[in-house]
Amino acid sequence: MSGRGAIQWPSGASYDGDLCGGFIDGTGSFKGVDGSVYKGSWRMNRKHGMGTMVYANDDTYEGLWNEGLPDGFGKYTWVDGNIYIGLWKSGKMNGRGVMQWTNGDTLDCNWLNGLAHGKGFCKYASGACYIGTWDRGLKDGHGMFYQPGSKMPCNLEVSECVTDHDVSSSSSSGNENINSSLLFLFQKLCNTWRLHSIFHWPRRISNGTTPVFDDNSGNNLSQDSSTVPLTTDNCVQDSGVDKVLVYEREYVQGVLISENPKCHDSGMLDSGKTQEHTWQMQTGGPMETIYKGHRSYYLMLNLQLGIRYTVGKITPVPLREVRSNDFGPRARIRMYFPTEGSQYTPPHCSVNFFWKDYCPMVFRNLREMFHIDAADYMMSICGDDSLKELSSPGKSGSIFYLSQDERFVIKTLRKTELKILLKMLPKYYNHVRAYDNTLITKFFGVHRITLKGGRKVRFVVMGNMFCTELRIHRKYDLKGSTQGRSTKKQNINENTTLKDLDLSYVFHVDKPWRDALFRQISLDCMFLESQSIIDYSMLLGIHFRAPHHLKTSSSHQSSLERCGIPDSDLLQYEEKSSWKGFLLVAHEPGATVGGSHIRGSMVRASEAGYEEVDLVLPGTGRFRVQLGVNMPARARKVHEDTNTELENPDTIEEYDVVLYLGIIDILQEYNMSKRVEHAVKSLKFDPLSISAVDPDLYSKRFVKFLESVFPEQD
């Protein structure tokens, strides 16, 4: 069958349109058994290209299709009048898009697997506006709430106009749909190439990290929480203070936990620049994707080419035990990469460079030790997606990059740091092999790129401690010293890594977990002390769970049912408290959410009869509990006046938290420069309060401080 024709099936389905080689291929109209109608492009019996689908329940999708599913730019209109315009992927809302409800509420946000997930802003029908972060469809983290009548950031105006134009054209023709698609893609291009100042369009909001609508069966997309109109979320309560129009808010899983007034109506008319800066601060993520023209673009290409070459070269070699000659600066692979290619290297579009890979067999064994597949490793770092560069480099001047899946961190090294790493590598290898639950940074590769002119850039590839589906609400870098260990309040935002003196919580964990944690910390500190290492710190990431007393029991139970966890399998992780804590279930291999932390024995919970357990987070997933990874705990806020808590127990602030922790920055020796620093600073400050101290004292002070952060329970 080829050419124009019509097909009528015995089931009642029919097709009228182009055919080619016996397949539905071209343009045509298909009517399903259920009454649904599709008009548009086809390829090999599948909807592919531009098309319009009217589902059996009168929902409508207009836009791009790929292999039978909405994929690309499109518009979905529900029968009740709700509309989504934006990007789709594999039948789900994925990417930047705008949802407008029939009550007038509008959400312009990033979406992932059908749920609002990432930076965005919501405009309510009342005129109020919220700018912040969403996580799996719920507000999560810091944001700014603007009361009706307050001056909005000017950056929102154009996006609003584009949204209103697209939404109002619900009856537009196919050409108009294509124009709106081109307009959307043009806006995306302008954002990518940073042309905001020319066109005055809003800065692109960076994507977030995990999960509504499936269409695998060809049926209409089912109604979901994302199509339920938003509420102004405590707007009525806000109106109690007449003059306050702007609030800084913090949410945890959709629950408002703090609110501070920021502006008053007396100064709102002159605060345009301040409001615009606030919007940019809220939308500007902690990292940016490296694009062509970026200062690190060619460096990224060189790094990807080199890793792809050396991993591909070392992987076919049979796995064996490392030898003494596998260590040291002379154990290396060297290669020259000309742009036109060579007998051993492919042609590329970067610049000529020399590549050196240090101790390839050692790091190959380390990757195997941590169950990192060579193909996954290359795809994560060297795949089609670009790396992401952290916008704020470390204090040492090092630049950090993240793989697109955020499993690996790539850090630039100084020459002295490279020498220390290669020097300690044999002992590090033995330590990591002996203690699979070590909290020390996990190294997966060390490389050097030499560019034209002799410029040398050294890299180390490490595991990302915060590679998790959970949002990290607070990050702390803890050393145990006090001198200079605080952050100025005006410099703090949701992406700031705080320090020792900023920590206002103590954490209570299950006794077996605490014992195992400090046993491992002591072993790791002994190793670092033996290598004369100082200045290391404990990187602590905290994910706050919504306070249970602010949730209804019915909503909590329904979220458990969605997780598929029967009541008989639940183990209540409860302490001496009147409200429930985490839910633990017996460990089941293969049932937990995957991640980069898959090596190491699981810790055992006393509440579960000292069995290995998984952590169940309702509405989120099931996580494998390991030392320093997915560790449930209870955070208690420490007040300066302890008498207040004794007199009024209601003032005690406690939260369920999930902790991620590891020891980082382990490449600083206690050398002559550090001895001089210690001597000079001791003249002005308490010698015990400064960071540069003897490795033995540093280790003891470090452990003692962490014991105060994780106190024993009574």
XYZ file of C-alpha atoms in Angstrom:
714
model
C 0.000 0.000 0.000
C 1.521 3.301 -1.095
C 0.068 6.713 -1.826
C -3.156 8.223 -0.565
C -5.714 5.822 0.862
C -8.122 4.827 3.615
C -8.114 1.834 5.963
C -11.055 0.547 7.995
C -10.347 -2.042 10.730
C -12.985 -4.533 12.022
C -12.595 -3.008 15.496
C -14.016 0.281 14.211
C -10.729 2.189 13.994
C -10.034 4.001 10.709
C -7.262 5.901 8.931
C -7.373 8.294 6.008
C -4.101 9.643 4.655
C -0.670 8.842 3.245
C 0.795 5.341 3.112
C 4.232 4.156 2.077
C 5.532 0.603 1.735
C 2.632 -0.827 3.679
C 3.067 1.611 6.588
C 1.132 4.648 7.713
C 3.715 7.247 6.750
C 3.169 10.899 5.889
C 0.157 12.995 6.831
C -3.190 11.603 7.808
C -6.086 11.293 10.227
C -6.622 8.366 12.582
C -9.782 7.651 14.572
C -9.423 5.190 17.447
C -11.906 2.687 18.812
C -12.420 4.860 21.898
C -13.350 7.893 19.781
C -9.994 9.649 19.981
C -8.828 11.431 16.812
C -5.280 12.253 15.682
C -4.493 14.510 12.726
C -0.905 15.094 11.729
C 2.359 13.496 10.691
C 3.236 9.803 10.832
C 6.318 7.687 10.405
C 6.294 3.885 10.224
C 2.849 3.531 11.854
C 3.741 5.940 14.676
C 2.771 9.524 15.350
C 5.897 11.484 14.509
C 6.236 15.197 13.804
C 3.599 17.897 14.114
C 0.114 16.732 15.041
C -3.066 17.258 17.034
C -4.674 14.634 19.247
C -8.208 14.881 20.616
C -8.605 12.218 23.293
C -11.774 10.314 24.106
C -12.510 12.578 27.083
C -12.016 15.726 24.897
C -8.535 16.547 26.228
C -6.398 17.976 23.392
C -2.689 17.974 22.607
C -1.186 20.094 19.821
C 2.509 19.890 19.158
C 5.449 17.695 18.276
C 5.454 13.899 18.516
C 8.244 11.359 18.542
C 7.731 7.603 18.202
C 4.065 7.868 19.167
C 4.500 10.118 22.234
C 4.402 13.894 22.783
C 8.044 14.973 22.556
C 9.231 18.528 21.993
C 7.222 21.723 22.152
C 3.497 21.284 22.615
C 0.272 22.479 24.161
C -2.066 20.274 26.201
C -5.580 21.425 27.046
C -7.623 19.533 29.611
C -11.388 19.286 29.233
C -11.833 21.430 32.347
C -9.888 24.282 30.703
C -6.443 23.907 32.304
C -3.615 24.445 29.806
C 0.085 23.521 29.675
C 2.398 25.031 27.046
C 6.015 23.967 26.953
C 8.429 21.120 26.410
C 7.632 17.406 26.543
C 9.746 14.293 26.627
C 8.513 10.726 26.149
C 4.910 11.706 26.823
C 5.602 13.737 29.979
C 6.005 17.423 30.706
C 9.771 17.813 30.809
C 11.749 21.050 30.505
C 10.603 24.642 30.620
C 6.854 25.146 30.442
C 3.892 27.148 31.658
C 0.768 25.746 33.303
C -2.331 27.930 33.482
C -5.371 26.945 35.517
C -8.916 28.038 34.821
C -8.959 30.089 38.032
C -6.216 32.333 36.587
C -3.216 30.907 38.446
C -0.089 30.502 36.276
C 3.080 28.507 37.002
C 6.165 29.168 34.831
C 8.685 26.564 35.882
C 10.977 23.720 34.946
C 9.255 20.338 34.821
C 10.596 16.837 35.175
C 8.554 13.706 34.547
C 5.381 15.771 34.708
C 5.999 17.591 37.995
C 7.224 21.111 38.693
C 10.846 20.571 39.650
C 13.401 23.366 39.776
C 13.395 27.146 39.664
C 10.263 29.009 38.639
C 7.631 31.556 39.508
C 3.909 31.373 40.122
C 1.471 34.215 39.521
C -1.841 33.874 41.323
C -5.153 35.193 40.072
C -5.246 37.525 43.073
C -2.144 39.356 41.762
C 0.257 37.748 44.234
C 3.459 36.123 42.995
C 5.894 33.552 44.374
C 9.447 33.103 43.030
C 11.300 30.075 44.279
C 12.069 26.382 43.881
C 9.793 23.383 43.425
C 10.611 19.768 44.213
C 8.343 17.040 42.801
C 5.440 19.451 42.541
C 5.891 21.045 45.986
C 7.540 24.296 47.038
C 10.864 23.418 48.605
C 13.591 25.775 49.765
C 13.870 29.554 49.839
C 11.718 31.919 47.806
C 10.172 35.389 47.635
C 6.439 35.977 48.019
C 4.981 39.226 46.603
C 1.635 40.400 47.916
C -0.985 41.794 45.503
C -0.072 45.388 44.733
C 3.666 44.990 45.254
C 6.120 45.805 42.498
C 7.122 42.643 40.657
C 10.607 42.079 39.222
C 10.616 43.559 35.717
C 12.132 40.314 34.352
C 8.764 38.602 34.660
C 6.905 40.896 32.272
C 8.003 39.466 28.898
C 7.572 35.868 29.992
C 4.067 36.771 31.126
C 3.279 38.313 27.745
C 4.522 35.244 25.879
C 2.469 33.033 28.178
C -0.700 35.076 27.815
C -0.331 35.162 24.037
C 0.176 31.421 23.764
C -2.580 30.532 26.188
C -5.103 32.839 24.580
C -4.516 31.261 21.178
C -6.102 27.950 22.112
C -7.964 27.870 18.793
C -4.967 28.840 16.651
C -4.100 27.024 13.433
C -1.146 24.695 12.825
C 0.951 27.563 11.392
C 0.402 29.626 14.513
C 1.431 26.652 16.631
C 4.624 26.402 14.634
C 5.243 30.131 15.118
C 4.786 29.815 18.870
C 7.176 26.867 18.832
C 9.758 28.918 16.949
C 9.232 31.794 19.381
C 9.820 29.476 22.327
C 12.940 27.984 20.730
C 14.218 31.475 19.863
C 13.793 32.513 23.478
C 15.688 29.388 24.557
C 18.483 30.225 22.079
C 18.737 33.763 23.384
C 18.985 32.453 26.914
C 21.695 29.977 25.915
C 23.796 32.655 24.245
C 23.118 35.213 26.976
C 21.334 37.794 24.849
C 19.006 38.847 27.681
C 20.265 42.422 27.756
C 19.530 42.837 24.022
C 16.003 41.419 23.948
C 15.117 42.082 27.600
C 13.817 38.546 28.015
C 13.929 36.793 31.370
C 17.060 34.846 32.191
C 16.663 31.109 31.661
C 15.912 29.240 34.824
C 18.229 26.263 35.248
C 16.808 22.752 35.409
C 16.435 20.935 38.678
C 17.178 17.266 39.320
C 14.023 14.519 39.428
C 10.093 13.844 39.214
C 2.727 13.580 34.952
C 1.307 12.297 32.597
C 1.821 9.019 30.723
C 0.558 8.398 27.222
C 2.075 5.019 26.415
C -1.320 3.466 25.752
C -2.479 6.236 23.448
C -5.201 7.222 25.888
C -5.721 10.678 27.303
C -3.460 11.970 30.029
C -4.996 11.341 33.411
C -5.863 14.171 35.742
C -3.127 14.695 38.323
C -2.160 16.937 41.185
C -0.306 19.150 38.719
C -3.620 20.055 37.056
C -5.252 21.024 40.325
C -5.446 24.823 40.699
C -2.925 26.357 43.040
C -3.910 28.177 46.170
C -2.459 31.515 47.099
C -0.826 29.643 49.959
C -1.431 31.683 53.069
C -2.149 34.915 51.190
C -5.024 35.589 53.570
C -2.728 35.333 56.532
C -0.267 37.699 54.841
C -2.884 40.429 54.558
C -2.895 40.763 58.336
C 0.044 43.178 58.103
C -1.054 45.913 55.772
C 2.285 47.542 54.946
C 4.381 44.452 54.403
C 4.188 43.451 50.734
C 7.198 41.182 50.186
C 8.210 38.166 52.265
C 11.178 35.848 52.172
C 9.860 32.328 52.743
C 11.288 28.880 53.302
C 9.363 25.709 52.504
C 10.017 22.059 53.257
C 8.011 19.665 51.043
C 5.298 22.247 50.556
C 5.094 23.227 54.234
C 5.900 26.837 55.129
C 8.395 26.759 58.014
C 9.677 30.363 58.106
C 8.661 33.767 56.802
C 10.409 37.132 57.121
C 9.149 40.497 55.801
C 11.567 42.089 53.329
C 10.000 45.326 52.032
C 7.310 47.865 52.982
C 5.006 49.819 50.745
C 6.775 53.098 51.629
C 9.850 52.019 49.734
C 8.436 49.800 47.057
C 8.325 52.389 44.306
C 12.097 52.913 44.442
C 13.088 49.305 44.809
C 13.028 48.170 41.188
C 16.739 47.421 41.029
C 16.653 45.610 44.346
C 13.705 43.489 43.242
C 15.370 42.670 39.931
C 18.544 41.648 41.740
C 16.465 39.456 44.051
C 14.851 37.742 41.066
C 18.236 37.112 39.451
C 19.620 35.795 42.723
C 16.673 33.421 43.061
C 16.842 32.142 39.479
C 20.596 32.003 39.102
C 21.525 28.473 40.089
C 24.811 27.418 41.673
C 26.088 26.146 38.316
C 25.837 26.739 34.592
C 26.034 24.349 31.663
C 29.156 24.830 29.550
C 28.107 25.936 26.055
C 30.055 26.708 22.901
C 31.756 30.041 23.508
C 32.065 29.438 27.261
C 35.542 30.053 28.661
C 35.785 26.380 29.644
C 34.314 24.917 26.444
C 37.552 23.728 24.799
C 38.945 22.584 28.123
C 35.822 20.455 28.592
C 36.169 18.956 25.100
C 39.822 18.114 25.761
C 38.970 16.487 29.084
C 36.203 14.406 27.520
C 38.433 13.310 24.630
C 41.242 12.311 26.989
C 39.037 10.351 29.405
C 37.299 8.574 26.534
C 40.682 7.584 25.121
C 42.345 6.351 28.315
C 39.317 4.558 29.769
C 38.806 2.845 26.424
C 42.476 1.879 26.353
C 42.711 0.508 29.916
C 39.333 -1.283 30.107
C 40.216 -4.213 27.781
C 43.279 -4.995 29.930
C 42.448 -7.970 32.211
C 41.744 -6.901 35.769
C 44.621 -7.671 38.132
C 46.052 -6.638 41.485
C 47.973 -3.381 41.385
C 51.759 -3.489 41.613
C 54.270 -1.041 43.008
C 55.119 0.208 39.505
C 51.438 1.119 38.964
C 51.907 4.019 41.389
C 53.882 7.238 41.121
C 54.212 10.011 38.513
C 55.942 7.690 36.029
C 52.931 5.348 35.835
C 51.067 7.216 33.145
C 49.561 7.245 29.668
C 50.621 10.110 27.386
C 49.093 11.072 24.085
C 49.011 14.009 21.679
C 45.612 15.018 20.247
C 45.961 17.083 17.037
C 42.764 18.564 15.645
C 43.117 16.664 12.378
C 43.454 13.374 14.230
C 46.251 10.797 14.133
C 46.849 7.074 13.951
C 45.699 6.724 17.573
C 43.338 9.658 18.108
C 40.187 10.824 16.293
C 39.833 14.250 14.639
C 38.089 16.785 16.853
C 36.828 20.365 16.857
C 38.821 21.533 19.893
C 42.441 22.753 20.000
C 45.661 20.733 19.882
C 46.650 19.434 23.299
C 48.803 16.906 25.133
C 47.076 14.471 27.484
C 48.505 12.664 30.503
C 46.614 10.123 32.613
C 48.226 9.247 35.962
C 48.191 5.748 37.484
C 45.505 4.426 35.107
C 45.544 0.858 36.465
C 45.136 2.050 40.074
C 42.151 4.246 39.291
C 40.661 1.569 37.054
C 40.731 -0.766 40.091
C 39.256 1.953 42.313
C 36.355 2.402 39.890
C 35.809 -1.346 39.859
C 35.974 -1.338 43.653
C 33.118 1.168 43.765
C 31.128 -0.748 41.120
C 31.407 1.996 38.506
C 30.976 0.545 35.045
C 33.470 1.873 32.493
C 30.729 2.588 29.937
C 28.610 4.445 32.508
C 31.670 6.407 33.615
C 32.423 7.540 30.056
C 28.781 8.322 29.271
C 28.415 10.359 32.448
C 31.461 12.551 31.753
C 32.006 12.192 28.003
C 28.451 11.765 26.695
C 26.531 14.120 24.444
C 25.628 16.400 27.355
C 27.989 19.142 28.474
C 29.533 19.404 31.895
C 28.289 21.999 34.381
C 30.614 24.527 35.968
C 30.044 25.728 39.496
C 29.557 29.476 39.461
C 31.541 30.064 42.679
C 35.033 28.489 42.715
C 36.527 27.266 45.969
C 38.654 29.343 48.300
C 41.787 27.682 46.930
C 41.016 28.998 43.444
C 40.105 25.560 42.125
C 37.270 25.305 39.610
C 34.653 22.603 39.984
C 32.691 20.854 37.252
C 29.791 18.426 37.499
C 28.802 15.701 35.086
C 25.291 16.191 33.705
C 23.925 13.337 35.807
C 25.760 14.867 38.810
C 27.409 11.560 39.764
C 30.949 12.933 39.444
C 32.738 16.116 40.486
C 35.795 17.261 38.526
C 38.144 19.638 40.325
C 41.223 21.464 39.072
C 44.354 20.820 41.135
C 47.463 22.811 41.944
C 50.790 21.151 41.199
C 51.497 20.671 44.914
C 48.115 18.969 45.421
C 48.838 16.595 42.547
C 52.173 15.627 44.110
C 50.541 14.982 47.492
C 47.815 12.835 45.908
C 50.313 10.721 43.979
C 52.499 10.402 47.076
C 49.668 9.192 49.318
C 47.929 7.105 46.643
C 49.388 3.685 47.681
C 48.268 4.153 51.301
C 44.971 5.650 50.168
C 44.324 2.628 47.943
C 44.981 0.209 50.815
C 42.798 2.234 53.197
C 39.842 2.374 50.807
C 40.143 -1.329 50.053
C 40.265 -2.232 53.761
C 37.357 0.008 54.847
C 34.525 -0.004 52.345
C 32.519 2.452 54.484
C 35.271 5.085 54.512
C 34.017 8.659 54.503
C 37.105 9.993 52.721
C 36.673 11.507 49.250
C 36.525 8.854 46.540
C 38.994 9.488 43.691
C 38.353 7.943 40.256
C 40.993 9.522 38.028
C 43.787 12.105 37.820
C 44.637 13.803 34.524
C 46.658 16.660 33.045
C 46.065 18.713 29.908
C 48.890 20.731 28.334
C 47.715 23.448 25.969
C 49.535 25.577 23.409
C 52.054 27.798 25.132
C 52.770 25.264 27.861
C 49.792 26.004 30.084
C 49.030 22.930 32.210
C 45.678 22.158 33.804
C 45.406 19.276 36.262
C 42.134 17.533 37.145
C 40.913 14.967 39.627
C 37.606 13.120 39.187
C 35.740 12.420 42.429
C 32.397 11.005 43.515
C 29.670 13.529 44.252
C 28.461 13.114 47.841
C 25.217 14.888 47.067
C 24.174 12.746 44.107
C 20.670 12.080 45.356
C 17.072 12.605 44.321
C 16.511 14.476 47.577
C 16.998 18.211 47.718
C 19.884 19.311 49.942
C 18.517 22.239 51.950
C 21.658 23.047 53.978
C 25.354 22.415 53.401
C 28.039 22.796 56.051
C 31.827 22.621 55.839
C 32.962 21.634 59.350
C 36.605 21.678 60.492
C 36.335 22.021 64.237
C 38.208 25.355 64.309
C 36.580 28.690 65.118
C 38.840 31.386 63.657
C 37.220 32.704 60.490
C 34.665 29.888 60.502
C 31.498 31.917 59.981
C 29.674 33.354 56.972
C 28.482 36.933 56.630
C 24.695 37.046 56.650
C 24.530 39.249 53.560
C 26.427 36.565 51.608
C 24.124 33.693 52.554
C 21.670 32.254 50.052
C 20.277 28.783 49.419
C 23.459 27.737 47.588
C 25.913 28.862 50.276
C 28.060 26.280 52.059
C 28.014 27.362 55.695
C 30.756 26.889 58.304
C 31.264 25.733 61.873
C 29.947 28.793 63.690
C 26.883 28.942 61.435
C 25.698 25.502 62.559
C 22.763 25.824 64.942
C 21.642 22.183 65.066
C 22.664 18.993 66.785
C 21.748 15.646 65.267
C 20.507 12.532 67.053
C 20.980 9.260 65.187
C 20.356 5.659 66.167
C 23.028 4.485 68.626
C 24.471 1.685 66.417
C 24.736 4.168 63.564
C 26.476 6.741 65.738
C 28.945 4.148 67.023
C 29.713 2.966 63.494
C 30.016 6.561 62.265
C 32.610 7.606 64.843
C 34.470 4.333 64.525
C 34.946 5.098 60.836
C 35.726 8.796 61.427
C 38.485 7.786 63.864
C 39.974 5.332 61.351
C 39.886 7.921 58.567
C 41.468 10.571 60.779
C 44.225 8.156 61.797
C 45.021 7.589 58.134
C 45.092 11.326 57.366
C 47.234 11.973 60.423
C 49.726 9.336 59.259
C 50.021 11.248 55.972
C 50.504 14.609 57.810
C 47.290 15.956 56.291
C 45.419 18.919 57.812
C 42.733 21.381 56.713
C 40.323 18.586 55.825
C 36.697 19.040 56.736
C 33.432 17.188 57.083
C 31.036 18.177 54.322
C 27.533 17.782 55.751
C 24.414 17.910 53.600
C 20.977 18.103 55.229
C 17.643 17.264 53.673
C 14.776 18.456 55.879
C 11.509 16.568 55.884
C 8.251 18.458 56.360
C 7.229 18.667 60.044
C 4.767 15.829 60.651
C 2.519 17.859 62.909
C 1.749 20.093 59.916
C 0.554 17.132 57.822
C -2.714 15.339 58.161
C -2.566 11.658 58.971
C -4.741 10.829 55.970
C -2.372 12.532 53.505
C 0.582 10.817 55.154
C -1.066 7.411 54.863
C -2.114 7.951 51.257
C 1.441 8.836 50.291
C 2.616 5.570 51.860
C 0.077 3.657 49.820
C 1.426 5.280 46.648
C 4.868 3.964 47.602
C 3.450 0.445 47.669
C 4.594 -0.242 51.241
C 2.217 -2.487 53.217
C 1.577 -1.642 56.844
C 3.050 -4.949 57.987
C 6.475 -3.994 56.593
C 6.738 -0.641 58.340
C 9.066 -0.146 61.265
C 8.563 3.099 63.111
C 11.803 4.921 63.716
C 10.648 6.647 66.884
C 12.506 8.222 69.726
C 11.245 9.684 72.982
C 8.840 12.047 71.293
C 5.141 12.490 70.784
C 5.312 12.639 66.986
C 6.314 10.084 64.428
C 9.637 9.979 62.672
C 11.029 8.030 59.762
C 9.720 4.799 58.322
C 12.172 1.919 58.041
C 11.579 -1.364 56.248
C 13.686 -4.481 55.998
C 16.256 -4.116 53.225
C 15.242 -5.556 49.879
C 17.958 -5.674 47.179
C 16.868 -3.988 43.974
C 13.960 -2.122 45.578
C 15.891 1.015 46.523
C 16.478 4.156 44.496
C 19.800 3.917 42.686
C 22.672 6.310 43.154
C 26.427 6.655 43.013
C 26.901 5.374 46.575
C 26.459 1.646 46.127
C 29.603 0.311 47.799
C 29.896 -0.445 51.483
C 28.059 -2.531 54.024
C 24.696 -1.318 55.242
C 24.273 -0.048 58.768
C 21.882 -1.844 61.100
C 19.109 -0.169 63.071
C 18.329 -0.990 66.685
C 14.662 -0.172 66.027
C 14.615 -3.002 63.466
C 16.237 -5.562 65.739
C 19.684 -4.672 64.333
C 18.724 -5.614 60.789
C 19.712 -3.917 57.572
C 16.996 -1.458 56.628
C 15.814 0.813 53.833
C 14.507 4.310 54.429
C 11.015 4.972 53.067
C 10.192 8.598 52.332
C 6.467 8.866 51.514
C 5.850 10.334 48.114
C 9.558 10.186 47.241
C 10.970 6.671 47.259
C 12.863 3.978 49.074
C 16.534 4.549 49.882
C 19.359 2.288 50.980
C 20.787 3.439 54.329
C 24.590 3.434 54.486
C 27.197 5.138 56.597
C 27.110 8.806 55.598
C 24.499 8.191 52.886
C 20.709 8.467 53.330
C 21.147 8.472 57.115
C 17.913 9.385 58.944
C 18.354 11.577 62.001
C 16.548 14.098 64.132
C 17.830 17.661 64.058
C 17.322 19.805 67.111
C 17.849 23.537 66.910
C 20.191 24.803 69.604
C 19.146 28.064 71.239
C 21.654 30.364 72.879
C 19.488 30.575 75.984
C 19.040 26.962 77.132
C 16.877 28.084 80.069
C 14.135 29.036 77.613
C 13.779 25.430 76.493
C 13.622 24.189 80.059
C 10.933 26.698 81.007
C 8.884 26.286 77.829
C 9.284 22.934 76.024
C 7.044 24.201 73.191
C 9.948 26.355 71.954
C 12.015 23.280 71.046
C 12.459 23.021 67.278
C 12.991 19.499 65.962
C 12.978 18.181 62.416
C 13.350 14.848 60.697
C 16.385 15.073 58.413
C 18.307 12.860 56.019
C 22.078 13.314 56.256
C 24.874 13.019 53.699
C 28.431 13.423 54.940
C 32.010 12.818 53.908
C 35.561 14.031 54.544
C 36.857 16.343 51.812
C 39.910 18.538 51.043
C 42.493 15.921 52.025
C 45.379 17.249 49.882
C 46.986 19.774 52.253
C 50.138 18.692 54.095
C 51.360 20.268 57.320
C 54.423 21.676 55.563
C 56.701 24.602 56.272
C 54.254 27.214 54.970
C 51.543 25.884 57.303
C 53.961 25.912 60.225
C 54.734 29.558 59.518
C 51.002 30.306 59.217
C 50.441 28.669 62.591
C 53.226 30.700 64.206
C 52.023 34.015 62.762
C 48.341 33.529 63.588
C 49.156 32.295 67.092
C 50.485 35.765 67.884
C 47.050 37.259 67.270
C 44.572 34.439 67.967
C 44.158 31.492 70.257
C 46.487 28.772 68.833
C 43.756 26.161 69.351
C 41.177 28.126 67.342
C 43.070 28.358 64.053
C 42.939 25.764 61.306
C 46.690 25.321 60.725
C 47.765 23.112 63.635
C 49.735 19.910 64.079
C 48.038 16.876 62.391
C 47.637 15.069 65.717
C 45.931 18.048 67.355
C 43.871 18.690 64.214
C 42.568 15.124 64.221
C 41.607 15.152 67.914
C 39.918 18.556 67.672
C 38.048 17.443 64.535
C 36.625 14.328 66.194
C 35.762 16.177 69.407
C 33.826 18.829 67.507
C 31.853 16.222 65.548
C 30.985 14.454 68.801
C 29.328 17.688 69.915
C 27.422 17.861 66.618
C 26.241 14.249 67.003
C 25.743 13.953 70.773
C 24.869 10.696 72.470
C 21.222 10.355 73.412
C 20.171 10.121 77.026
